[in-house]
CSV table of C-alpha atoms in Angstrom, one decimal:
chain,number,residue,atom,x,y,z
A,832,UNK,CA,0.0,0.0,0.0
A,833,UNK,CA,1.3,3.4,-1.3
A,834,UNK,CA,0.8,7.0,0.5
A,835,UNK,CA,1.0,9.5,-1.9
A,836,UNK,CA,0.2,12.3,0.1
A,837,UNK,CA,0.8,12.2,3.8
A,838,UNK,CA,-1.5,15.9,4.4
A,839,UNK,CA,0.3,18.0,7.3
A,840,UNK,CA,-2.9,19.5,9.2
A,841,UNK,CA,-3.3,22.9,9.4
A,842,UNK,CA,-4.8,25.5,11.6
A,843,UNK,CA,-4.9,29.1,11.5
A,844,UNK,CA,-3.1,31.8,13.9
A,845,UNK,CA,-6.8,32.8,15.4
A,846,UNK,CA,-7.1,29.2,16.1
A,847,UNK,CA,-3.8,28.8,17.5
A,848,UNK,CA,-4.9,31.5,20.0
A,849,UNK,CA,-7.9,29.3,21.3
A,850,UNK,CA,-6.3,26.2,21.8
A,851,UNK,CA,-3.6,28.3,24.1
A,852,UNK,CA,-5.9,28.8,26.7
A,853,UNK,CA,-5.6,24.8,27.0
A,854,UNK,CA,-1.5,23.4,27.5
A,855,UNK,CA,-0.5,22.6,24.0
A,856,UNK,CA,3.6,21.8,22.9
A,857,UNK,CA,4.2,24.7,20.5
A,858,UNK,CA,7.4,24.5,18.5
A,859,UNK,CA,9.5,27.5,16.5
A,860,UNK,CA,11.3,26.2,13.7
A,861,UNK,CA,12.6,30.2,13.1
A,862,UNK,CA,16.4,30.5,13.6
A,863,UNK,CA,17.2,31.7,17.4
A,864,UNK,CA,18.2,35.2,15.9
A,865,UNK,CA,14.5,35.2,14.6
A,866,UNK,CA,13.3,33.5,18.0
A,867,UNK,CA,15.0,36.2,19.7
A,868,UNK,CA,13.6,38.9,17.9
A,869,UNK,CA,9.9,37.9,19.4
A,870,UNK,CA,7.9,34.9,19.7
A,871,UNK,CA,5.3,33.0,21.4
A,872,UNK,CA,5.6,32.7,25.4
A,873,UNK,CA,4.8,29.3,25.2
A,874,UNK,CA,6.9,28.0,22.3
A,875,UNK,CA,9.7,26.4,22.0
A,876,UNK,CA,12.5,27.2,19.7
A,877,UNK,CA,13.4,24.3,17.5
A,878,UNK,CA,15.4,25.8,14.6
A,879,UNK,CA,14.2,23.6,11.4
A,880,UNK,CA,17.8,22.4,10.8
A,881,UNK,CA,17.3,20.7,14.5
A,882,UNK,CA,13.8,19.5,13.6
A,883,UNK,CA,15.0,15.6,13.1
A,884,UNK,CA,16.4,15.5,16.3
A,885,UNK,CA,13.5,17.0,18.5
A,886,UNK,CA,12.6,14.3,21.1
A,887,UNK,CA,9.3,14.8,22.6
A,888,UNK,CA,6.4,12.5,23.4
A,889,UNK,CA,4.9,10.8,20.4
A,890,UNK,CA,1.4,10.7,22.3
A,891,UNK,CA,0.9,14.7,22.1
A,892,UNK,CA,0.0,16.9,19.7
A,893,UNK,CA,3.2,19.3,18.5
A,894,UNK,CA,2.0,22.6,16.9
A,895,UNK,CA,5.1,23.9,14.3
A,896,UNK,CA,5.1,27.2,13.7
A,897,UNK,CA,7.8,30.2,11.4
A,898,UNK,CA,7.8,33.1,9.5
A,899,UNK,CA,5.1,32.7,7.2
A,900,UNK,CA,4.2,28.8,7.3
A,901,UNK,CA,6.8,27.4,4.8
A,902,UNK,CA,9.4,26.0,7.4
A,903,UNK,CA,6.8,25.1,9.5
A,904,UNK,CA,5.7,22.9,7.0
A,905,UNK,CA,8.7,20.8,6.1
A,906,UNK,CA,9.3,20.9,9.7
A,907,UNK,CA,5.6,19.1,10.5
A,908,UNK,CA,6.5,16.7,7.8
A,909,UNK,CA,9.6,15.5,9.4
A,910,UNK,CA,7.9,15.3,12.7
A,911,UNK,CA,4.9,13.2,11.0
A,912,UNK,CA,7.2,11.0,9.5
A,913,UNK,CA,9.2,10.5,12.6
A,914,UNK,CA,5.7,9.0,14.3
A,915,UNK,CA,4.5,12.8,15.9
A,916,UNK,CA,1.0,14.2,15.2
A,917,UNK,CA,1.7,17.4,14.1
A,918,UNK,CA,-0.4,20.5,13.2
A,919,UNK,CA,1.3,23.5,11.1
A,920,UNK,CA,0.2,27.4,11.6
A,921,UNK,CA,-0.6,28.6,8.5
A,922,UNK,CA,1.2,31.9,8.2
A,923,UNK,CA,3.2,31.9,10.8
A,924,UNK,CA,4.7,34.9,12.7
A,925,UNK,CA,3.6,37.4,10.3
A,926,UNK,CA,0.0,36.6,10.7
A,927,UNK,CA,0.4,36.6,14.7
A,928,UNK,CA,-1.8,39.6,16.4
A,929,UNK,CA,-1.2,37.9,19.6
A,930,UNK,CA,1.6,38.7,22.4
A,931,UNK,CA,5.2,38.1,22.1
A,932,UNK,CA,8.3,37.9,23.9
A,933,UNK,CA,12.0,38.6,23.0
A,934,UNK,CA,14.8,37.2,24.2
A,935,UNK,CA,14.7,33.6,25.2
């Protein structure tokens, strides 16, 4: 049996804000110079060069998020492929109205 496709699931930035008022495992595939610059309290920076070698539990959801959604995508697929359930922000960063933090 063939997969052709193997779909990353997807949700939006708004939607990313609602399922933070719950405890979710938030990844930022951004370099840490990007990281740095401002990002999600509750996200963890994972540049996607380092993506393979993430370790985290296989029986939670990981939300992958960058820039605009590109990195974030190749970085869910790596994930999905190493066994993880992953859901991708579609647009990233740039679409975020929410708070962020510098620094680390």
């Amino acid at each position: 049996m063939f997969k052709f496709f193997n779909t990353v699931a997807s949700i939006s930035v708004t939607e990313l804000q609602e399922k933070m008022k719950g405890t979710i495992h938030l990844l930022d595939v951004r370099t840490p110079n990007e990281y740095r610059s401002g990002h999600i309290s509750k996200a963890k920076n994972v540049p996607l060069n380092k993506v393979d070698g993430y370790k985290g539990s296989l029986t939670e959801e990981v939300y992958v998020i960058c820039q605009s959604g590109m990195r974030s995508k190749k970085a869910a697929k790596i994930l999905q492929k190493k066994g993880y359930s992953v859901v991708n922000i579609r647009g990233g960063m740039s679409q975020w109205a929410g708070q962020i933090r510098g620094g680390k």
